[in-house]
Amino acid sequence: MAKAKAKTPQCVKLYKSKDKAHESFQIVLDGKSITTTIAQPFTSGKPKKQTLATPDKAKARFDQLVADKRAEGYRVLGEIDPPQVAVARNEELEAAIREDRDDPAPYLVYADWLQGQGSPIGEMLVYAQRKKPKQALAIAHKLGLPLKELATFGWKHGLWQWLRLENEIDWNDARWDPVPFARSLFSSPLCVALEELRIGILRWDFNDQPAVLAEAGKYGWAKDLQRLHLGDVQSVDMDHHTIGDVGKVITKHFPNLISLKLHSGSQSWRGSGETFGVAGLELPRLEELVVETCAMNGKRMKALAMAKLPALEKLELWFGARDREGTARIADVVPVLDGKQFPKLRHLGLRNTELVTDIIRLLPDRKVAKQIVSLDLSMSIMTDEDAAELAAEAGKFSALETLDVSENYITAAGARVLKAAFKGVKIDHSSGKEIDEDDDDDGGTNRYVSVHE
């Protein structure tokens, strides 16, 4: 007789805000045993186990404990309680607001329609117009607002102007699926006029951003979003955070972006899937693209050089160190310098790169040199010799107004050479780095980009 297949243990993890912090409650049902653990975020806590007479009794006890904790205010991570007020939607009026988000008139038209539908959201918009934020916020709370440790936002005329997602409660909770949380926010009427979406860390070592972006694409505001920032993190080493394969999903769901910022490492050691992909960008209105990385390889650089961005005016690219994952070659950069792919380019940043000497030798004779008004070569390994080569070609940068060579290995003497050649150009050469003398017998020196991991 075949053995019955053992049932997979059932696990529920709930969170509650407590004393300006957060406490987690985890309960695991395994046959007749129940194990509960109460812990602070990023700690393991001390498990407590109890065994009941039968699996059925254990299941009943399990359900009761979960119900008790929910009654105390514990919720699944990111769970937002349903609205406590009537919600009505009108996609046509919402689209009219997004046509000119600064104009208060469409907000009031929408408010009048909402009040006619018996929805207090209309009253909320009226309060906002009358500069009564407390009354407006009281209604917003009844719609369901996220914990500030999971999402923050800014207001305009009573609706969200920008929204930032980051799991500051417990990004090590691998079981958590951030998509339902994102859905509860993206489907909210408060997102109607959203201009900017920022996403930080959701789960450690998971690339959740593509799925979250695909969820956003289900709502009308996504096609009119103006600014998107993926990898909006400050306190984590760059290569410890990745954003996944995002090029095509951005193109599909956010066609009218004017600004896009991507901040990501690579973590190629994972060995499966694309941890940072930018292929497929096609954004007809995009004016600004910033890619901050320590892992600009040839594949990523070629994908960016092939991006269809006819309105692009500002391009800022970081590279990284070649002995790690910043392995792009100068040949991969040349298409950007030729000026054909991005004919309107006026601001060029090629930062954090060991290719800076090659760039300086190629750039002056490329078409883009004549049209850029700002050039940023900061965070790299420029020396006085590089500065002298660039200074010798100053006349070829006829439109240049600003030059940033900060965080390089340029001395005061090298800076004077640049200033003498680039007359009338504002030059930033601050925070110069000092060359580390090598211990090798050949007397070599070590120079490093500012961000290499």
CSV table of C-alpha atoms in Angstrom, one decimal:
chain,number,residue,atom,x,y,z
A,1,MET,CA,0.0,0.0,0.0
A,2,ALA,CA,1.4,3.4,-1.0
A,3,LYS,CA,2.1,5.9,1.7
A,4,ALA,CA,-0.2,8.9,1.9
A,5,LYS,CA,1.6,12.1,0.8
A,6,ALA,CA,2.5,14.3,3.7
A,7,LYS,CA,0.7,17.7,3.7
A,8,THR,CA,2.8,20.8,3.3
A,9,PRO,CA,2.9,22.8,6.5
A,10,GLN,CA,0.6,25.9,6.4
A,11,CYS,CA,2.2,29.2,7.4
A,12,VAL,CA,0.7,32.6,8.0
A,13,LYS,CA,2.8,35.7,8.8
A,14,LEU,CA,1.2,38.9,10.1
A,15,TYR,CA,2.5,42.3,11.1
A,16,LYS,CA,1.4,45.1,13.4
A,17,SER,CA,2.6,48.6,14.1
A,18,LYS,CA,3.6,48.7,17.8
A,19,ASP,CA,5.4,51.4,19.8
A,20,LYS,CA,6.6,53.2,16.6
A,21,ALA,CA,8.1,49.9,15.4
A,22,HIS,CA,6.6,46.7,13.8
A,23,GLU,CA,6.1,43.3,15.3
A,24,SER,CA,5.6,40.1,13.3
A,25,PHE,CA,3.5,37.1,14.3
A,26,GLN,CA,4.2,33.9,12.4
A,27,ILE,CA,2.2,30.7,12.9
A,28,VAL,CA,3.0,27.3,11.3
A,29,LEU,CA,0.6,24.4,11.2
A,30,ASP,CA,2.2,21.0,10.7
A,31,GLY,CA,-0.1,18.1,11.3
A,32,LYS,CA,-0.9,18.2,15.0
A,33,SER,CA,1.7,20.8,15.8
A,34,ILE,CA,1.4,24.6,15.9
A,35,THR,CA,4.5,26.8,16.2
A,36,THR,CA,4.2,30.5,16.8
A,37,THR,CA,6.9,33.1,16.7
A,38,ILE,CA,6.7,36.8,17.7
A,39,ALA,CA,9.6,38.9,16.5
A,40,GLN,CA,10.8,42.3,15.6
A,41,PRO,CA,11.7,42.9,11.9
A,42,PHE,CA,15.1,41.5,10.8
A,43,THR,CA,15.2,39.3,14.0
A,44,SER,CA,14.2,35.6,14.3
A,45,GLY,CA,12.3,35.6,17.6
A,46,LYS,CA,11.8,32.6,19.8
A,47,PRO,CA,9.5,29.9,18.5
A,48,LYS,CA,6.9,28.3,20.8
A,49,LYS,CA,5.5,24.9,19.9
A,50,GLN,CA,2.3,23.2,21.0
A,51,THR,CA,0.9,19.8,20.0
A,52,LEU,CA,-2.8,19.0,20.0
A,53,ALA,CA,-4.6,15.7,20.1
A,54,THR,CA,-5.6,15.5,16.4
A,55,PRO,CA,-4.8,17.4,13.1
A,56,ASP,CA,-8.4,18.7,13.1
A,57,LYS,CA,-8.1,20.2,16.5
A,58,ALA,CA,-4.7,21.7,15.6
A,59,LYS,CA,-6.3,23.3,12.5
A,60,ALA,CA,-9.1,24.7,14.5
A,61,ARG,CA,-6.6,26.2,17.0
A,62,PHE,CA,-4.6,27.6,14.1
A,63,ASP,CA,-7.6,29.3,12.6
A,64,GLN,CA,-8.6,30.8,15.9
A,65,LEU,CA,-5.1,32.2,16.6
A,66,VAL,CA,-5.0,33.8,13.2
A,67,ALA,CA,-8.5,35.3,13.8
A,68,ASP,CA,-7.5,36.6,17.2
A,69,LYS,CA,-4.4,38.3,15.9
A,70,ARG,CA,-6.3,39.9,13.0
A,71,ALA,CA,-8.8,41.2,15.6
A,72,GLU,CA,-5.9,42.8,17.4
A,73,GLY,CA,-4.9,44.7,14.2
A,74,TYR,CA,-2.3,42.3,12.8
A,75,ARG,CA,-2.3,42.1,9.0
A,76,VAL,CA,-0.5,40.4,6.1
A,77,LEU,CA,2.5,42.6,5.1
A,78,GLY,CA,1.2,45.3,2.9
A,79,GLU,CA,-2.5,44.5,3.4
A,80,ILE,CA,-4.7,47.5,3.3
A,81,ASP,CA,-8.2,47.3,4.6
A,82,PRO,CA,-11.1,47.9,2.1
A,83,PRO,CA,-12.4,51.4,1.7
A,84,GLN,CA,-14.9,52.5,4.4
A,85,VAL,CA,-16.6,55.0,2.0
A,86,ALA,CA,-18.4,54.6,-1.3
A,87,VAL,CA,-16.0,54.6,-4.3
A,88,ALA,CA,-17.1,55.7,-7.8
A,89,ARG,CA,-14.9,56.0,-10.9
A,90,ASN,CA,-15.1,57.8,-14.2
A,91,GLU,CA,-12.2,57.1,-16.6
A,92,GLU,CA,-13.0,59.9,-18.9
A,93,LEU,CA,-13.0,62.5,-16.2
A,94,GLU,CA,-9.8,61.0,-14.7
A,95,ALA,CA,-8.1,61.3,-18.1
A,96,ALA,CA,-9.1,64.9,-18.4
A,97,ILE,CA,-7.3,65.6,-15.1
A,98,ARG,CA,-4.1,64.1,-16.4
A,99,GLU,CA,-4.2,66.3,-19.5
A,100,ASP,CA,-3.2,69.2,-17.3
A,101,ARG,CA,-2.5,68.2,-13.7
A,102,ASP,CA,-1.8,71.8,-12.7
A,103,ASP,CA,-5.3,73.0,-13.7
A,104,PRO,CA,-7.6,72.7,-10.7
A,105,ALA,CA,-10.8,72.9,-12.9
A,106,PRO,CA,-10.9,69.3,-14.0
A,107,TYR,CA,-10.5,68.2,-10.4
A,108,LEU,CA,-13.6,70.1,-9.4
A,109,VAL,CA,-15.5,68.8,-12.4
A,110,TYR,CA,-14.6,65.3,-11.2
A,111,ALA,CA,-15.5,66.3,-7.6
A,112,ASP,CA,-19.0,67.4,-8.7
A,113,TRP,CA,-19.6,64.1,-10.5
A,114,LEU,CA,-18.4,62.1,-7.5
A,115,GLN,CA,-20.7,63.9,-5.2
A,116,GLY,CA,-23.5,63.2,-7.6
A,117,GLN,CA,-22.7,59.5,-7.2
A,118,GLY,CA,-22.8,59.8,-3.4
A,119,SER,CA,-19.0,59.3,-3.0
A,120,PRO,CA,-17.2,61.3,-0.3
A,121,ILE,CA,-14.1,61.4,-2.5
A,122,GLY,CA,-15.7,64.4,-4.3
A,123,GLU,CA,-15.9,66.2,-0.9
A,124,MET,CA,-12.2,65.3,-0.3
A,125,LEU,CA,-11.2,67.0,-3.6
A,126,VAL,CA,-13.3,70.1,-2.6
A,127,TYR,CA,-11.6,70.3,0.8
A,128,ALA,CA,-8.2,70.1,-0.9
A,129,GLN,CA,-9.1,73.0,-3.3
A,130,ARG,CA,-10.2,75.0,-0.3
A,131,LYS,CA,-6.9,74.5,1.5
A,132,LYS,CA,-8.4,72.3,4.2
A,133,PRO,CA,-5.9,69.4,4.3
A,134,LYS,CA,-7.0,67.9,7.6
A,135,GLN,CA,-10.6,67.3,6.4
A,136,ALA,CA,-9.3,66.0,3.0
A,137,LEU,CA,-6.9,63.6,4.7
A,138,ALA,CA,-9.6,62.3,7.1
A,139,ILE,CA,-11.5,61.1,4.0
A,140,ALA,CA,-8.4,59.7,2.4
A,141,HIS,CA,-7.7,57.6,5.5
A,142,LYS,CA,-11.2,56.0,5.0
A,143,LEU,CA,-10.1,55.0,1.5
A,144,GLY,CA,-7.2,53.1,3.0
A,145,LEU,CA,-3.6,54.5,3.2
A,146,PRO,CA,-0.5,52.4,3.3
A,147,LEU,CA,2.0,52.4,6.2
A,148,LYS,CA,4.7,54.9,5.7
A,149,GLU,CA,7.3,52.1,6.0
A,150,LEU,CA,5.8,50.6,2.8
A,151,ALA,CA,4.8,53.6,0.8
A,152,THR,CA,5.1,57.4,0.9
A,153,PHE,CA,3.4,59.9,-1.3
A,154,GLY,CA,2.9,63.6,-2.1
A,155,TRP,CA,-0.3,65.4,-2.8
A,156,LYS,CA,-1.6,67.7,-5.5
A,157,HIS,CA,-5.1,69.1,-5.6
A,158,GLY,CA,-6.3,66.2,-3.3
A,159,LEU,CA,-4.7,63.3,-5.2
A,160,TRP,CA,-1.3,61.7,-5.2
A,161,GLN,CA,1.3,63.5,-7.3
A,162,TRP,CA,4.0,61.0,-6.6
A,163,LEU,CA,4.2,57.5,-5.0
A,164,ARG,CA,7.2,55.7,-3.7
A,165,LEU,CA,7.2,52.0,-2.7
A,166,GLU,CA,9.8,50.4,-0.4
A,167,ASN,CA,9.5,47.6,2.1
A,168,GLU,CA,11.2,49.0,5.2
A,169,ILE,CA,9.3,46.6,7.5
A,170,ASP,CA,10.8,43.3,6.5
A,171,TRP,CA,12.4,43.0,3.0
A,172,ASN,CA,13.8,39.6,4.1
A,173,ASP,CA,10.3,38.1,4.1
A,174,ALA,CA,10.8,35.9,1.0
A,175,ARG,CA,7.2,34.6,1.2
A,176,TRP,CA,5.7,38.1,0.7
A,177,ASP,CA,4.3,38.8,-2.7
A,178,PRO,CA,4.4,42.6,-3.3
A,179,VAL,CA,2.1,42.6,-6.3
A,180,PRO,CA,-1.2,42.4,-4.3
A,181,PHE,CA,0.1,45.4,-2.2
A,182,ALA,CA,1.0,47.3,-5.3
A,183,ARG,CA,-2.5,46.5,-6.7
A,184,SER,CA,-4.2,47.9,-3.7
A,185,LEU,CA,-2.3,51.2,-4.3
A,186,PHE,CA,-2.4,51.4,-8.1
A,187,SER,CA,-6.2,50.7,-8.2
A,188,SER,CA,-6.9,53.5,-5.6
A,189,PRO,CA,-8.7,56.6,-6.9
A,190,LEU,CA,-5.8,58.5,-5.2
A,191,CYS,CA,-3.6,57.4,-8.1
A,192,VAL,CA,-5.8,59.1,-10.7
A,193,ALA,CA,-3.3,61.9,-11.5
A,194,LEU,CA,-0.1,60.2,-10.6
A,195,GLU,CA,2.9,61.9,-12.2
A,196,GLU,CA,5.8,60.0,-10.7
A,197,LEU,CA,6.4,56.4,-9.5
A,198,ARG,CA,9.5,55.4,-7.5
A,199,ILE,CA,10.3,51.9,-6.4
A,200,GLY,CA,13.0,51.0,-3.9
A,201,ILE,CA,13.6,47.6,-2.2
A,202,LEU,CA,10.6,45.3,-2.1
A,203,ARG,CA,12.3,42.0,-1.3
A,204,TRP,CA,16.0,41.2,-0.8
A,205,ASP,CA,17.4,39.1,-3.7
A,206,PHE,CA,14.1,39.2,-5.6
A,207,ASN,CA,13.5,41.1,-8.9
A,208,ASP,CA,9.9,42.1,-8.2
A,209,GLN,CA,9.9,45.3,-10.2
A,210,PRO,CA,8.9,43.9,-13.6
A,211,ALA,CA,5.8,42.2,-12.1
A,212,VAL,CA,4.9,45.4,-10.2
A,213,LEU,CA,5.3,47.5,-13.3
A,214,ALA,CA,3.1,45.1,-15.2
A,215,GLU,CA,0.4,45.5,-12.5
A,216,ALA,CA,0.6,49.3,-12.8
A,217,GLY,CA,0.0,49.0,-16.5
A,218,LYS,CA,-3.5,47.7,-15.9
A,219,TYR,CA,-4.6,51.2,-14.8
A,220,GLY,CA,-5.3,54.3,-16.9
A,221,TRP,CA,-2.8,56.5,-15.1
A,222,ALA,CA,0.2,54.4,-16.2
A,223,LYS,CA,0.0,55.5,-19.9
A,224,ASP,CA,0.2,59.1,-18.8
A,225,LEU,CA,2.9,58.7,-16.1
A,226,GLN,CA,5.7,61.2,-16.6
A,227,ARG,CA,8.5,60.1,-14.3
A,228,LEU,CA,9.7,56.6,-13.3
A,229,HIS,CA,12.5,55.8,-10.9
A,230,LEU,CA,13.5,52.2,-10.3
A,231,GLY,CA,16.1,51.4,-7.7
A,232,ASP,CA,15.3,54.4,-5.6
A,233,VAL,CA,17.6,53.3,-2.8
A,234,GLN,CA,20.1,55.2,-0.7
A,235,SER,CA,21.6,52.9,2.0
A,236,VAL,CA,22.5,49.8,0.1
A,237,ASP,CA,25.6,49.0,-1.9
A,238,MET,CA,24.7,49.3,-5.6
A,239,ASP,CA,25.4,45.7,-6.5
A,240,HIS,CA,23.3,44.4,-3.6
A,241,HIS,CA,20.2,45.7,-5.4
A,242,THR,CA,18.9,44.8,-8.8
A,243,ILE,CA,15.7,45.7,-10.7
A,244,GLY,CA,15.3,42.9,-13.2
A,245,ASP,CA,14.6,42.9,-16.9
A,246,VAL,CA,12.6,46.1,-17.3
A,247,GLY,CA,13.2,47.6,-20.8
A,248,LYS,CA,10.2,46.1,-22.6
A,249,VAL,CA,7.8,46.3,-19.7
A,250,ILE,CA,8.5,50.0,-19.3
A,251,THR,CA,7.9,50.6,-23.1
A,252,LYS,CA,4.7,48.6,-23.0
A,253,HIS,CA,3.1,50.2,-20.0
A,254,PHE,CA,4.5,53.8,-19.7
A,255,PRO,CA,4.7,55.2,-23.3
A,256,ASN,CA,4.6,58.8,-22.3
A,257,LEU,CA,7.4,59.0,-19.8
A,258,ILE,CA,9.6,62.1,-20.0
A,259,SER,CA,12.1,61.0,-17.3
A,260,LEU,CA,13.4,57.5,-16.5
A,261,LYS,CA,16.0,56.7,-13.9
A,262,LEU,CA,17.4,53.2,-13.4
A,263,HIS,CA,19.7,52.3,-10.5
A,264,SER,CA,20.9,48.7,-10.4
A,265,GLY,CA,23.7,46.3,-10.0
A,266,SER,CA,23.9,43.0,-11.7
A,267,GLN,CA,24.6,40.2,-9.2
A,268,SER,CA,25.5,37.8,-12.0
A,269,TRP,CA,26.4,35.2,-9.5
A,270,ARG,CA,22.7,34.3,-9.2
A,271,GLY,CA,23.2,32.4,-12.4
A,272,SER,CA,19.5,32.5,-13.6
A,273,GLY,CA,17.4,35.1,-15.4
A,274,GLU,CA,18.3,38.7,-16.3
A,275,THR,CA,18.9,40.6,-13.1
A,276,PHE,CA,19.3,44.0,-14.9
A,277,GLY,CA,18.0,44.2,-18.5
A,278,VAL,CA,17.4,47.4,-20.5
A,279,ALA,CA,16.7,46.1,-24.0
A,280,GLY,CA,13.6,47.2,-25.8
A,281,LEU,CA,13.3,50.8,-24.6
A,282,GLU,CA,11.1,52.8,-27.1
A,283,LEU,CA,9.8,56.0,-25.6
A,284,PRO,CA,8.9,58.8,-28.0
A,285,ARG,CA,8.6,61.6,-25.4
A,286,LEU,CA,11.5,60.7,-23.1
A,287,GLU,CA,13.7,63.7,-22.5
A,288,GLU,CA,15.9,62.3,-19.6
A,289,LEU,CA,17.5,58.9,-19.2
A,290,VAL,CA,19.8,58.1,-16.2
A,291,VAL,CA,21.3,54.7,-15.7
A,292,GLU,CA,23.3,54.3,-12.5
A,293,THR,CA,25.2,51.0,-12.4
A,294,CYS,CA,28.5,49.4,-11.5
A,295,ALA,CA,27.8,46.7,-14.1
A,296,MET,CA,27.6,48.3,-17.6
A,297,ASN,CA,28.6,45.4,-19.8
A,298,GLY,CA,28.6,45.3,-23.6
A,299,LYS,CA,25.1,43.8,-23.8
A,300,ARG,CA,23.5,46.6,-21.7
A,301,MET,CA,25.5,49.3,-23.5
A,302,LYS,CA,24.5,48.1,-26.9
A,303,ALA,CA,20.8,47.9,-25.8
A,304,LEU,CA,20.9,51.5,-24.6
A,305,ALA,CA,22.7,52.6,-27.8
A,306,MET,CA,19.8,51.0,-29.8
A,307,ALA,CA,17.0,52.5,-27.7
A,308,LYS,CA,14.5,54.5,-29.7
A,309,LEU,CA,14.4,57.8,-27.8
A,310,PRO,CA,14.0,60.6,-30.4
A,311,ALA,CA,13.2,63.3,-27.9
A,312,LEU,CA,16.1,62.5,-25.5
A,313,GLU,CA,18.0,65.6,-24.3
A,314,LYS,CA,19.8,64.2,-21.3
A,315,LEU,CA,21.7,60.9,-21.1
A,316,GLU,CA,23.7,59.9,-18.1
A,317,LEU,CA,25.4,56.5,-17.9
A,318,TRP,CA,27.5,54.9,-15.2
A,319,PHE,CA,29.8,52.0,-16.0
A,320,GLY,CA,31.8,50.5,-13.2
A,321,ALA,CA,35.1,48.6,-13.0
A,322,ARG,CA,36.2,46.3,-15.8
A,323,ASP,CA,37.7,43.7,-13.4
A,324,ARG,CA,34.2,43.3,-12.0
A,325,GLU,CA,31.1,43.7,-14.2
A,326,GLY,CA,31.6,47.0,-15.9
A,327,THR,CA,33.0,45.3,-19.0
A,328,ALA,CA,31.6,47.6,-21.8
A,329,ARG,CA,34.3,48.6,-24.3
A,330,ILE,CA,34.7,52.0,-26.0
A,331,ALA,CA,33.4,50.5,-29.2
A,332,ASP,CA,30.0,50.0,-27.4
A,333,VAL,CA,29.9,53.7,-26.5
A,334,VAL,CA,30.7,55.0,-30.0
A,335,PRO,CA,27.1,54.9,-31.3
A,336,VAL,CA,26.1,57.3,-28.5
A,337,LEU,CA,28.8,59.7,-29.5
A,338,ASP,CA,27.9,59.8,-33.2
A,339,GLY,CA,24.7,61.7,-32.5
A,340,LYS,CA,22.5,59.7,-34.9
A,341,GLN,CA,20.5,57.8,-32.3
A,342,PHE,CA,19.8,60.7,-30.0
A,343,PRO,CA,19.8,63.8,-32.3
A,344,LYS,CA,18.4,66.2,-29.6
A,345,LEU,CA,21.0,65.3,-27.0
A,346,ARG,CA,22.3,68.3,-25.1
A,347,HIS,CA,23.4,66.9,-21.7
A,348,LEU,CA,25.8,63.9,-21.7
A,349,GLY,CA,27.1,62.1,-18.7
A,350,LEU,CA,29.6,59.2,-19.0
A,351,ARG,CA,30.4,58.7,-15.4
A,352,ASN,CA,32.1,56.2,-13.1
A,353,THR,CA,34.1,54.8,-15.9
A,354,GLU,CA,37.6,53.4,-16.6
A,355,LEU,CA,37.0,54.3,-20.3
A,356,VAL,CA,37.4,58.0,-19.7
A,357,THR,CA,40.7,58.3,-21.5
A,358,ASP,CA,39.3,56.6,-24.6
A,359,ILE,CA,36.2,58.8,-24.4
A,360,ILE,CA,38.3,62.0,-24.2
A,361,ARG,CA,40.2,60.9,-27.3
A,362,LEU,CA,37.1,60.1,-29.3
A,363,LEU,CA,34.5,62.5,-28.2
A,364,PRO,CA,35.9,65.8,-29.7
A,365,ASP,CA,35.6,64.5,-33.2
A,366,ARG,CA,32.2,63.1,-32.9
A,367,LYS,CA,29.0,64.9,-33.8
A,368,VAL,CA,27.6,65.1,-30.3
A,369,ALA,CA,30.6,67.3,-29.1
A,370,LYS,CA,29.2,70.2,-31.1
A,371,GLN,CA,25.7,70.1,-29.6
A,372,ILE,CA,26.1,69.3,-25.9
A,373,VAL,CA,25.9,72.1,-23.4
A,374,SER,CA,27.0,70.0,-20.5
A,375,LEU,CA,29.5,67.2,-20.1
A,376,ASP,CA,29.8,65.0,-17.0
A,377,LEU,CA,32.9,62.8,-16.7
A,378,SER,CA,32.9,62.6,-12.9
A,379,MET,CA,33.6,59.7,-10.6
A,380,SER,CA,36.1,58.2,-13.0
A,381,ILE,CA,39.9,57.9,-13.3
A,382,MET,CA,40.9,61.0,-15.2
A,383,THR,CA,44.5,62.3,-14.6
A,384,ASP,CA,46.2,65.6,-15.4
A,385,GLU,CA,47.3,64.0,-18.7
A,386,ASP,CA,43.7,63.3,-19.6
A,387,ALA,CA,42.8,66.8,-18.6
A,388,ALA,CA,45.5,68.2,-20.9
A,389,GLU,CA,44.2,66.1,-23.9
A,390,LEU,CA,40.7,67.3,-23.3
A,391,ALA,CA,41.9,70.9,-22.9
A,392,ALA,CA,43.6,70.7,-26.3
A,393,GLU,CA,40.3,70.0,-28.0
A,394,ALA,CA,38.3,72.6,-26.1
A,395,GLY,CA,37.4,74.5,-29.3
A,396,LYS,CA,35.4,71.6,-30.6
A,397,PHE,CA,32.9,71.9,-27.8
A,398,SER,CA,31.4,75.1,-29.2
A,399,ALA,CA,28.1,74.9,-27.2
A,400,LEU,CA,29.5,73.7,-23.9
A,401,GLU,CA,28.5,75.6,-20.7
A,402,THR,CA,29.3,73.2,-17.9
A,403,LEU,CA,32.0,70.5,-17.4
A,404,ASP,CA,32.0,68.2,-14.5
A,405,VAL,CA,35.3,66.3,-13.8
A,406,SER,CA,34.8,66.0,-10.0
A,407,GLU,CA,35.8,62.8,-8.1
A,408,ASN,CA,38.7,62.2,-10.5
A,409,TYR,CA,42.5,62.1,-10.1
A,410,ILE,CA,43.0,65.7,-11.3
A,411,THR,CA,45.3,68.0,-9.4
A,412,ALA,CA,45.0,71.7,-9.0
A,413,ALA,CA,47.4,72.1,-11.9
A,414,GLY,CA,45.2,69.9,-14.1
A,415,ALA,CA,42.2,72.0,-13.2
A,416,ARG,CA,44.0,75.2,-14.1
A,417,VAL,CA,44.7,73.8,-17.6
A,418,LEU,CA,41.1,73.0,-18.1
A,419,LYS,CA,39.9,76.4,-16.9
A,420,ALA,CA,42.4,78.2,-19.2
A,421,ALA,CA,41.2,76.2,-22.2
A,422,PHE,CA,37.4,76.2,-21.6
A,423,LYS,CA,36.9,79.9,-21.1
A,424,GLY,CA,33.4,80.8,-19.9
A,425,VAL,CA,32.6,77.2,-19.1
A,426,LYS,CA,31.7,76.4,-15.5
A,427,ILE,CA,34.0,73.6,-14.4
A,428,ASP,CA,33.5,71.4,-11.3
A,429,HIS,CA,36.7,69.6,-10.3
A,430,SER,CA,35.9,69.2,-6.6
A,431,SER,CA,36.5,66.1,-4.4
A,432,GLY,CA,39.6,65.1,-6.2
A,433,LYS,CA,41.0,61.5,-5.5
A,434,GLU,CA,44.5,60.7,-4.7
A,435,ILE,CA,46.4,57.9,-6.5
A,436,ASP,CA,47.3,54.9,-4.4
A,437,GLU,CA,50.9,53.9,-4.9
A,438,ASP,CA,51.1,50.2,-5.7
A,439,ASP,CA,53.4,47.9,-3.7
A,440,ASP,CA,54.5,46.2,-6.9
A,441,ASP,CA,58.1,46.5,-8.0
A,442,ASP,CA,57.1,48.0,-11.3
A,443,GLY,CA,56.1,51.2,-9.5
A,444,GLY,CA,52.6,51.1,-11.0
A,445,THR,CA,49.6,53.1,-9.6
A,446,ASN,CA,46.0,52.2,-8.8
A,447,ARG,CA,43.1,54.3,-9.8
A,448,TYR,CA,39.5,53.4,-9.1
A,449,VAL,CA,36.1,54.5,-10.2
A,450,SER,CA,34.0,55.8,-7.3
A,451,VAL,CA,31.4,53.0,-7.4
A,452,HIS,CA,32.6,49.5,-8.3
A,453,GLU,CA,30.2,47.3,-6.4
